[in-house]
Amino acid sequence: MLNKYQQNKKMKTHYILLFTLLITCSTVFCRENILFNFDWKFKAGDISNAQNLTFDDNDWRMLDLPHDFQIEQPWDKSANKGRGFKSLGLGWYRKTFKADPNWKGKRILIDFEGIMLSGSVWLNGKRIGGTDYGYLGFETDIADAIKYDTVNVVAVRASTADGNSRWYTGGGLFRDVHLVVKNKISIARHGIYITTPSITYKNAEVSIQVEVDGIKSKEYDLEINTKFFSPDGKQVAETKTMAPKKTNLATVEITLPRVNITNPQLWSCETPNLYFAEVDLVLNGKVIDKLTEKFGIRSIEFSKEYGLKLNGIKVFLKGIANHDDLGAVGVAAYETSIARMMDKLKEFGFNHIRTSHNPYSESFYRLADEKGILVVDELYDKWGSTVAWAGSAPWTEIWYNNEKEWIKRDRNHPSVIMWSFGNELQFQEDRWGFSTGDWGVTTYRIMDVVAKRYDPTRKTTVAMYPARAGGIIRKDTDFNIKDNIVPPELATVTDVASFNYCWVDYQEYLKHAPNMIIYQSEAVTNELAAPYFGMDRDKMVGLAYWGAIEYWGESDGWPKKGWNYSFFNHAMEPYPQAWLTKSIFKDEPLVHIGVVDNEGDTLNWNDVVVGQKIISSNWNRKEGQKYNIYTYTNADEVELLVNGKSIGVQQNKPDAKKRNTIFWKDITFSPGKITAIARKGGKVIAQDELVTTGKAVALKIETENDNWKADGMNLQYVKVYAVDIKGHKVPTATGEVTFDVNGPANIIAVDNGDHLSDDLFSGNKKTLHNGFAMAILRSKQTTGTVKLKVSSVGLKQIEINLILKH
């Protein structure tokens, strides 16, 4: 089975580095896939002649990818708040390597998953490619430019300024880079396409299409052979066919005979079973190329009668819509960072992510497949070439190649259930692509044809700005006149009607367009559970809470560094409101106490009122002062007690705007404990308690990665809390924490979850925020023991040993 990340020992004199996958089939070369992430040099700024082979880069910084150079820049109060108070600019990367003589006569492709925000690439001083839309990857054949008698130099210029994004984008080589060496007759880029046309619990029909390069005008006896393997590695089917001869196409799509897999293990959120197909190209009895592709056996159905079904079972999407940054590492696409985010979301009952408003990293989709996350995969924000367009070339010039690359890249992922072409563009003509005067309908239909050319199995959509038909928006005086509560024209023709917000209008919309299948593509967090309970969950698809995790950029003003009307902070520590989502998304009995620190603020954002009360689970307060309390619960009623004395019992109201949220006004603080007892049918089903802690006396460490790999890519998140003598976490503790590391790992970031801090994430020191700090360690490529010491003045330090394994 092809493993993209199989480790190889580091070669001397900058020979191609690490994670080399060399497939040899009998005695014939197949392909080599090299993770090209290690030993790059970097320098910020616009450096003259940095692409040249002989350029002197001795004073540049060594680093490994992925890397976001913008997150390292100082916060700048004068910079664009939408872009996260980071100055826009340039960064350069260079990497040297020696070519293997065995590569001669082969195709040699350098594959960039993305360059943020746009970028150009040179090899040995010759420009070989680049990207005008950095969220998508590209490959370029460097066989003619590579040198075998000396070192080769790859140079990359990345720019964050060549585009008009509305949010923090990060900058640089933020995703993986690979070097692929293969025969001229080979499987094409994204050249395997697997579908499951017919599925029952007893049998699944599986179809596979393979795209082949290198056979144009040839008469080769080329066989395409595919073996299918179950999640436990057992072969369950095989199919083969011969490639056509004398084709006039440069890349040939070849459909193999369908196979049947009996008693299939279906992919779902609860059981994310993954099969894999091993595809061989066989010429004259020798395997000349081999690739493995994972896939899931699952069916998806959409209907106005039931919304969404997965494997014939009704599913309601309970999700988030977020930008793709990952807290302290910025947009650097570390798999560990993505995985911990998904794990935390699933812990709180979420089953869905909308990739707002661009394709995420390839690792994101692999992890969504593995963890059972349903994805609405989004390509763009706006379609216009000026307004909020993140590309460095006009949208009308690059949209087709972008769409083709995107769909072919992601179409085998069972987690992807729908394609979304864009966001909030239908109400203004300069946002919807082609000037057809029909609110984007024609542009959508053109894109839909292309989508269904490369994947006819999924529905398509576009997320609507919260406007009415005719472009009527909230500031218009006739917005709420009943005759104007009509869905936008574009929403009535997309396969699925995706509305940002406006859940109170859905039933009225359906009177005008009764065939719409409705998905709430953005729900506002300050409305809490109302967007969920206010939908017809039997007939609608689901919802995605906007900004449920804090992200950089789109700040409403300094010192906020980004969006923070969220359920989780940027370090993935949950706010009390996160337990509200858990209470509505999961069946397990729950009650959670939140104390109002202040009322926060509200503002109008994209024609929607947003904001959030500042609430914490902290019972270290001023004696005698009154505090407002919330208890979040899915029980029938909650009793609140302070130091054992009952304050009263309140019922969980059925009103959609108040459900699962019980408000307690002016509760007098007295040191000790506050307890919430949740009952259903008179029986206690859940309980929560906050205690007044003592003074912080020590530090407590929690690590997340129990299987830390010595692959140079794997991260270890080390969370540190100040605790009192009884071991209670002290949320009021302050002071600077120092992380000292000895062994085969490096600290790549330190964090404390404070979205208002002016501190950066570099170094090994961090001030406690709400009694919390965190270090992020990246493994080296050597097994062994990493010794970590964490200290803070006045607190008992702690030391732990972390083991790095193969």
PDB file of C-alpha atoms in Angstrom, residues 557-776:
ATOM      1  CA  GLY A 557     -11.119  46.500  16.451  1.00  0.00           C
ATOM      2  CA  TRP A 558      -7.822  46.557  18.301  1.00  0.00           C
ATOM      3  CA  PRO A 559      -6.674  44.815  20.486  1.00  0.00           C
ATOM      4  CA  LYS A 560      -8.746  41.878  19.216  1.00  0.00           C
ATOM      5  CA  LYS A 561      -6.601  40.036  16.699  1.00  0.00           C
ATOM      6  CA  GLY A 562      -9.517  38.367  15.034  1.00  0.00           C
ATOM      7  CA  TRP A 563     -12.970  36.900  15.415  1.00  0.00           C
ATOM      8  CA  ASN A 564     -13.733  35.857  18.984  1.00  0.00           C
ATOM      9  CA  TYR A 565     -17.505  35.430  19.168  1.00  0.00           C
ATOM     10  CA  SER A 566     -16.875  31.737  19.496  1.00  0.00           C
ATOM     11  CA  PHE A 567     -17.480  28.524  21.427  1.00  0.00           C
ATOM     12  CA  PHE A 568     -13.761  27.641  21.553  1.00  0.00           C
ATOM     13  CA  ASN A 569     -10.753  29.895  21.870  1.00  0.00           C
ATOM     14  CA  HIS A 570      -7.951  29.662  19.320  1.00  0.00           C
ATOM     15  CA  ALA A 571      -6.106  27.134  21.533  1.00  0.00           C
ATOM     16  CA  MET A 572      -9.222  24.886  21.389  1.00  0.00           C
ATOM     17  CA  GLU A 573     -10.063  25.479  25.051  1.00  0.00           C
ATOM     18  CA  PRO A 574     -13.889  25.523  25.273  1.00  0.00           C
ATOM     19  CA  TYR A 575     -15.867  28.481  26.561  1.00  0.00           C
ATOM     20  CA  PRO A 576     -18.915  27.602  28.711  1.00  0.00           C
ATOM     21  CA  GLN A 577     -21.156  28.170  25.680  1.00  0.00           C
ATOM     22  CA  ALA A 578     -19.506  25.144  24.051  1.00  0.00           C
ATOM     23  CA  TRP A 579     -21.372  22.960  26.540  1.00  0.00           C
ATOM     24  CA  LEU A 580     -24.605  24.441  25.225  1.00  0.00           C
ATOM     25  CA  THR A 581     -23.784  23.075  21.777  1.00  0.00           C
ATOM     26  CA  LYS A 582     -22.899  19.756  23.371  1.00  0.00           C
ATOM     27  CA  SER A 583     -26.264  19.712  25.128  1.00  0.00           C
ATOM     28  CA  ILE A 584     -28.119  20.127  21.835  1.00  0.00           C
ATOM     29  CA  PHE A 585     -25.871  17.962  19.655  1.00  0.00           C
ATOM     30  CA  LYS A 586     -25.437  14.948  21.941  1.00  0.00           C
ATOM     31  CA  ASP A 587     -27.943  12.784  23.763  1.00  0.00           C
ATOM     32  CA  GLU A 588     -25.849  12.287  26.901  1.00  0.00           C
ATOM     33  CA  PRO A 589     -27.255  14.090  29.968  1.00  0.00           C
ATOM     34  CA  LEU A 590     -25.439  17.337  30.646  1.00  0.00           C
ATOM     35  CA  VAL A 591     -25.437  20.476  32.740  1.00  0.00           C
ATOM     36  CA  HIS A 592     -22.710  23.114  32.828  1.00  0.00           C
ATOM     37  CA  ILE A 593     -22.336  26.343  34.810  1.00  0.00           C
ATOM     38  CA  GLY A 594     -21.149  29.621  33.306  1.00  0.00           C
ATOM     39  CA  VAL A 595     -20.630  32.850  35.243  1.00  0.00           C
ATOM     40  CA  VAL A 596     -21.065  36.154  33.394  1.00  0.00           C
ATOM     41  CA  ASP A 597     -17.881  38.224  33.606  1.00  0.00           C
ATOM     42  CA  ASN A 598     -19.357  41.039  31.530  1.00  0.00           C
ATOM     43  CA  GLU A 599     -22.041  41.562  28.937  1.00  0.00           C
ATOM     44  CA  GLY A 600     -19.554  41.748  26.067  1.00  0.00           C
ATOM     45  CA  ASP A 601     -20.580  43.665  22.985  1.00  0.00           C
ATOM     46  CA  THR A 602     -22.733  43.381  19.895  1.00  0.00           C
ATOM     47  CA  LEU A 603     -22.415  44.834  16.435  1.00  0.00           C
ATOM     48  CA  ASN A 604     -23.831  44.540  12.937  1.00  0.00           C
ATOM     49  CA  TRP A 605     -21.622  42.288  10.810  1.00  0.00           C
ATOM     50  CA  ASN A 606     -22.548  41.527   7.204  1.00  0.00           C
ATOM     51  CA  ASP A 607     -26.124  42.510   7.958  1.00  0.00           C
ATOM     52  CA  VAL A 608     -26.277  40.194  10.976  1.00  0.00           C
ATOM     53  CA  VAL A 609     -26.114  41.101  14.659  1.00  0.00           C
ATOM     54  CA  VAL A 610     -23.160  39.313  16.246  1.00  0.00           C
ATOM     55  CA  GLY A 611     -21.541  39.392  19.663  1.00  0.00           C
ATOM     56  CA  GLN A 612     -21.058  37.354  22.787  1.00  0.00           C
ATOM     57  CA  LYS A 613     -21.304  37.650  26.537  1.00  0.00           C
ATOM     58  CA  ILE A 614     -18.007  37.038  28.309  1.00  0.00           C
ATOM     59  CA  ILE A 615     -18.676  33.951  30.399  1.00  0.00           C
ATOM     60  CA  SER A 616     -16.290  31.709  32.317  1.00  0.00           C
ATOM     61  CA  SER A 617     -16.441  28.667  34.583  1.00  0.00           C
ATOM     62  CA  ASN A 618     -14.729  30.470  37.445  1.00  0.00           C
ATOM     63  CA  TRP A 619     -15.959  30.698  41.048  1.00  0.00           C
ATOM     64  CA  ASN A 620     -13.103  32.862  42.352  1.00  0.00           C
ATOM     65  CA  ARG A 621     -15.058  36.083  42.807  1.00  0.00           C
ATOM     66  CA  LYS A 622     -15.541  39.097  45.076  1.00  0.00           C
ATOM     67  CA  GLU A 623     -17.384  38.160  48.256  1.00  0.00           C
ATOM     68  CA  GLY A 624     -20.848  39.671  48.536  1.00  0.00           C
ATOM     69  CA  GLN A 625     -20.986  40.739  44.897  1.00  0.00           C
ATOM     70  CA  LYS A 626     -23.865  39.569  42.708  1.00  0.00           C
ATOM     71  CA  TYR A 627     -23.276  37.658  39.476  1.00  0.00           C
ATOM     72  CA  ASN A 628     -25.490  36.475  36.662  1.00  0.00           C
ATOM     73  CA  ILE A 629     -25.272  32.743  35.976  1.00  0.00           C
ATOM     74  CA  TYR A 630     -26.195  30.522  33.045  1.00  0.00           C
ATOM     75  CA  THR A 631     -26.719  26.795  33.239  1.00  0.00           C
ATOM     76  CA  TYR A 632     -26.651  24.918  29.939  1.00  0.00           C
ATOM     77  CA  THR A 633     -28.569  21.665  29.999  1.00  0.00           C
ATOM     78  CA  ASN A 634     -30.642  19.159  28.043  1.00  0.00           C
ATOM     79  CA  ALA A 635     -32.505  18.117  31.204  1.00  0.00           C
ATOM     80  CA  ASP A 636     -36.058  19.088  32.104  1.00  0.00           C
ATOM     81  CA  GLU A 637     -35.013  21.293  35.005  1.00  0.00           C
ATOM     82  CA  VAL A 638     -32.032  22.537  36.970  1.00  0.00           C
ATOM     83  CA  GLU A 639     -31.636  23.280  40.654  1.00  0.00           C
ATOM     84  CA  LEU A 640     -28.893  25.744  41.608  1.00  0.00           C
ATOM     85  CA  LEU A 641     -27.184  25.628  44.993  1.00  0.00           C
ATOM     86  CA  VAL A 642     -24.549  27.864  46.604  1.00  0.00           C
ATOM     87  CA  ASN A 643     -22.652  26.127  49.407  1.00  0.00           C
ATOM     88  CA  GLY A 644     -25.441  23.570  49.662  1.00  0.00           C
ATOM     89  CA  LYS A 645     -28.254  26.116  49.913  1.00  0.00           C
ATOM     90  CA  SER A 646     -30.817  25.902  47.134  1.00  0.00           C
ATOM     91  CA  ILE A 647     -31.332  29.070  45.111  1.00  0.00           C
ATOM     92  CA  GLY A 648     -34.296  27.537  43.312  1.00  0.00           C
ATOM     93  CA  VAL A 649     -35.383  25.287  40.485  1.00  0.00           C
ATOM     94  CA  GLN A 650     -36.000  26.406  36.911  1.00  0.00           C
ATOM     95  CA  GLN A 651     -37.519  24.578  33.985  1.00  0.00           C
ATOM     96  CA  ASN A 652     -35.875  24.170  30.590  1.00  0.00           C
ATOM     97  CA  LYS A 653     -38.175  26.261  28.394  1.00  0.00           C
ATOM     98  CA  PRO A 654     -39.257  24.856  24.995  1.00  0.00           C
ATOM     99  CA  ASP A 655     -38.949  28.241  23.265  1.00  0.00           C
ATOM    100  CA  ALA A 656     -36.316  27.886  20.505  1.00  0.00           C
ATOM    101  CA  LYS A 657     -34.608  31.121  21.568  1.00  0.00           C
ATOM    102  CA  LYS A 658     -34.202  30.018  25.205  1.00  0.00           C
ATOM    103  CA  ARG A 659     -34.092  26.236  25.081  1.00  0.00           C
ATOM    104  CA  ASN A 660     -31.258  24.501  26.971  1.00  0.00           C
ATOM    105  CA  THR A 661     -30.208  27.861  28.447  1.00  0.00           C
ATOM    106  CA  ILE A 662     -31.380  28.753  31.964  1.00  0.00           C
ATOM    107  CA  PHE A 663     -30.620  32.218  33.331  1.00  0.00           C
ATOM    108  CA  TRP A 664     -30.063  32.961  37.019  1.00  0.00           C
ATOM    109  CA  LYS A 665     -29.974  36.647  37.949  1.00  0.00           C
ATOM    110  CA  ASP A 666     -27.974  38.274  40.757  1.00  0.00           C
ATOM    111  CA  ILE A 667     -26.543  35.267  42.538  1.00  0.00           C
ATOM    112  CA  THR A 668     -24.515  36.440  45.534  1.00  0.00           C
ATOM    113  CA  PHE A 669     -20.994  35.057  45.657  1.00  0.00           C
ATOM    114  CA  SER A 670     -19.805  33.355  48.806  1.00  0.00           C
ATOM    115  CA  PRO A 671     -16.543  31.367  48.808  1.00  0.00           C
ATOM    116  CA  GLY A 672     -17.062  27.620  48.523  1.00  0.00           C
ATOM    117  CA  LYS A 673     -18.928  25.990  45.694  1.00  0.00           C
ATOM    118  CA  ILE A 674     -21.806  26.492  43.327  1.00  0.00           C
ATOM    119  CA  THR A 675     -23.643  23.397  42.161  1.00  0.00           C
ATOM    120  CA  ALA A 676     -26.119  22.707  39.362  1.00  0.00           C
ATOM    121  CA  ILE A 677     -28.259  19.572  39.600  1.00  0.00           C
ATOM    122  CA  ALA A 678     -30.085  18.546  36.417  1.00  0.00           C
ATOM    123  CA  ARG A 679     -33.192  16.368  36.559  1.00  0.00           C
ATOM    124  CA  LYS A 680     -35.363  14.607  34.036  1.00  0.00           C
ATOM    125  CA  GLY A 681     -38.649  13.077  35.099  1.00  0.00           C
ATOM    126  CA  GLY A 682     -37.706  13.978  38.659  1.00  0.00           C
ATOM    127  CA  LYS A 683     -34.486  11.946  38.577  1.00  0.00           C
ATOM    128  CA  VAL A 684     -30.994  13.429  38.764  1.00  0.00           C
ATOM    129  CA  ILE A 685     -29.261  12.837  35.428  1.00  0.00           C
ATOM    130  CA  ALA A 686     -26.297  15.253  35.534  1.00  0.00           C
ATOM    131  CA  GLN A 687     -24.443  17.576  37.880  1.00  0.00           C
ATOM    132  CA  ASP A 688     -21.825  20.312  37.577  1.00  0.00           C
ATOM    133  CA  GLU A 689     -19.896  22.162  40.257  1.00  0.00           C
ATOM    134  CA  LEU A 690     -17.496  25.092  40.455  1.00  0.00           C
ATOM    135  CA  VAL A 691     -15.307  25.595  43.490  1.00  0.00           C
ATOM    136  CA  THR A 692     -13.465  28.548  44.910  1.00  0.00           C
ATOM    137  CA  THR A 693      -9.850  27.530  44.630  1.00  0.00           C
ATOM    138  CA  GLY A 694      -6.934  28.252  46.860  1.00  0.00           C
ATOM    139  CA  LYS A 695      -3.772  30.038  45.824  1.00  0.00           C
ATOM    140  CA  ALA A 696      -1.873  28.492  42.909  1.00  0.00           C
ATOM    141  CA  VAL A 697       1.096  26.494  44.227  1.00  0.00           C
ATOM    142  CA  ALA A 698       2.122  24.227  41.356  1.00  0.00           C
ATOM    143  CA  LEU A 699       1.864  23.480  37.667  1.00  0.00           C
ATOM    144  CA  LYS A 700      -0.010  20.607  36.074  1.00  0.00           C
ATOM    145  CA  ILE A 701       0.810  19.219  32.615  1.00  0.00           C
ATOM    146  CA  GLU A 702      -1.581  17.568  30.175  1.00  0.00           C
ATOM    147  CA  THR A 703      -0.244  16.117  26.910  1.00  0.00           C
ATOM    148  CA  GLU A 704      -2.404  15.161  23.950  1.00  0.00           C
ATOM    149  CA  ASN A 705      -0.395  12.940  21.629  1.00  0.00           C
ATOM    150  CA  ASP A 706       0.002   9.442  23.083  1.00  0.00           C
ATOM    151  CA  ASN A 707       1.643   8.181  19.910  1.00  0.00           C
ATOM    152  CA  TRP A 708       4.158  10.903  19.142  1.00  0.00           C
ATOM    153  CA  LYS A 709       6.027  10.002  15.961  1.00  0.00           C
ATOM    154  CA  ALA A 710       9.691  10.716  15.224  1.00  0.00           C
ATOM    155  CA  ASP A 711       8.907  11.687  11.638  1.00  0.00           C
ATOM    156  CA  GLY A 712       9.827  15.357  11.760  1.00  0.00           C
ATOM    157  CA  MET A 713       6.188  16.340  11.176  1.00  0.00           C
ATOM    158  CA  ASN A 714       4.279  15.182  14.248  1.00  0.00           C
ATOM    159  CA  LEU A 715       3.382  17.664  16.994  1.00  0.00           C
ATOM    160  CA  GLN A 716       2.919  17.341  20.726  1.00  0.00           C
ATOM    161  CA  TYR A 717       0.599  19.826  22.407  1.00  0.00           C
ATOM    162  CA  VAL A 718       1.582  20.332  26.047  1.00  0.00           C
ATOM    163  CA  LYS A 719      -1.059  22.147  28.092  1.00  0.00           C
ATOM    164  CA  VAL A 720      -0.081  23.654  31.439  1.00  0.00           C
ATOM    165  CA  TYR A 721      -2.439  24.745  34.214  1.00  0.00           C
ATOM    166  CA  ALA A 722      -1.758  26.427  37.533  1.00  0.00           C
ATOM    167  CA  VAL A 723      -3.284  24.374  40.376  1.00  0.00           C
ATOM    168  CA  ASP A 724      -3.867  24.840  44.073  1.00  0.00           C
ATOM    169  CA  ILE A 725      -2.814  22.475  46.862  1.00  0.00           C
ATOM    170  CA  LYS A 726      -5.877  20.267  46.177  1.00  0.00           C
ATOM    171  CA  GLY A 727      -5.112  20.033  42.470  1.00  0.00           C
ATOM    172  CA  HIS A 728      -7.909  22.386  41.389  1.00  0.00           C
ATOM    173  CA  LYS A 729      -7.128  24.492  38.341  1.00  0.00           C
ATOM    174  CA  VAL A 730      -6.805  28.144  39.345  1.00  0.00           C
ATOM    175  CA  PRO A 731      -8.322  30.291  36.571  1.00  0.00           C
ATOM    176  CA  THR A 732      -7.126  33.544  38.137  1.00  0.00           C
ATOM    177  CA  ALA A 733      -3.451  32.536  38.243  1.00  0.00           C
ATOM    178  CA  THR A 734      -0.969  34.744  36.420  1.00  0.00           C
ATOM    179  CA  GLY A 735       2.784  34.778  35.903  1.00  0.00           C
ATOM    180  CA  GLU A 736       5.209  33.763  33.200  1.00  0.00           C
ATOM    181  CA  VAL A 737       5.796  30.110  32.373  1.00  0.00           C
ATOM    182  CA  THR A 738       9.076  28.852  30.895  1.00  0.00           C
ATOM    183  CA  PHE A 739       9.317  25.697  28.786  1.00  0.00           C
ATOM    184  CA  ASP A 740      12.749  24.039  28.557  1.00  0.00           C
ATOM    185  CA  VAL A 741      13.156  21.187  26.076  1.00  0.00           C
ATOM    186  CA  ASN A 742      16.027  18.744  25.779  1.00  0.00           C
ATOM    187  CA  GLY A 743      15.971  15.980  23.186  1.00  0.00           C
ATOM    188  CA  PRO A 744      14.852  15.335  19.607  1.00  0.00           C
ATOM    189  CA  ALA A 745      12.129  17.990  19.430  1.00  0.00           C
ATOM    190  CA  ASN A 746      11.762  21.742  19.078  1.00  0.00           C
ATOM    191  CA  ILE A 747       9.242  24.225  20.418  1.00  0.00           C
ATOM    192  CA  ILE A 748       7.503  25.773  17.420  1.00  0.00           C
ATOM    193  CA  ALA A 749       4.996  27.916  19.355  1.00  0.00           C
ATOM    194  CA  VAL A 750       3.873  28.909  22.833  1.00  0.00           C
ATOM    195  CA  ASP A 751       0.327  30.073  23.462  1.00  0.00           C
ATOM    196  CA  ASN A 752      -2.189  30.905  26.170  1.00  0.00           C
ATOM    197  CA  GLY A 753      -5.421  31.337  24.230  1.00  0.00           C
ATOM    198  CA  ASP A 754      -5.563  35.126  24.726  1.00  0.00           C
ATOM    199  CA  HIS A 755      -6.947  36.594  21.513  1.00  0.00           C
ATOM    200  CA  LEU A 756      -6.246  40.137  22.666  1.00  0.00           C
ATOM    201  CA  SER A 757      -2.579  39.689  23.531  1.00  0.00           C
ATOM    202  CA  ASP A 758       0.126  41.574  21.624  1.00  0.00           C
ATOM    203  CA  ASP A 759       2.602  38.760  22.256  1.00  0.00           C
ATOM    204  CA  LEU A 760       3.832  36.540  19.458  1.00  0.00           C
ATOM    205  CA  PHE A 761       4.106  32.752  19.679  1.00  0.00           C
ATOM    206  CA  SER A 762       7.868  32.360  19.353  1.00  0.00           C
ATOM    207  CA  GLY A 763      10.361  31.569  22.100  1.00  0.00           C
ATOM    208  CA  ASN A 764       9.853  29.379  25.164  1.00  0.00           C
ATOM    209  CA  LYS A 765       8.038  31.714  27.576  1.00  0.00           C
ATOM    210  CA  LYS A 766       4.374  32.583  27.916  1.00  0.00           C
ATOM    211  CA  THR A 767       2.260  34.402  30.468  1.00  0.00           C
ATOM    212  CA  LEU A 768      -0.580  32.424  32.006  1.00  0.00           C
ATOM    213  CA  HIS A 769      -4.001  33.502  30.766  1.00  0.00           C
ATOM    214  CA  ASN A 770      -6.922  32.239  32.831  1.00  0.00           C
ATOM    215  CA  GLY A 771      -4.362  30.027  34.534  1.00  0.00           C
ATOM    216  CA  PHE A 772      -3.393  28.373  31.235  1.00  0.00           C
ATOM    217  CA  ALA A 773      -0.416  28.204  28.886  1.00  0.00           C
ATOM    218  CA  MET A 774       0.614  25.777  26.175  1.00  0.00           C
ATOM    219  CA  ALA A 775       3.710  24.731  24.243  1.00  0.00           C
ATOM    220  CA  ILE A 776       3.638  23.094  20.825  1.00  0.00           C
TER     221      ILE A 776
END
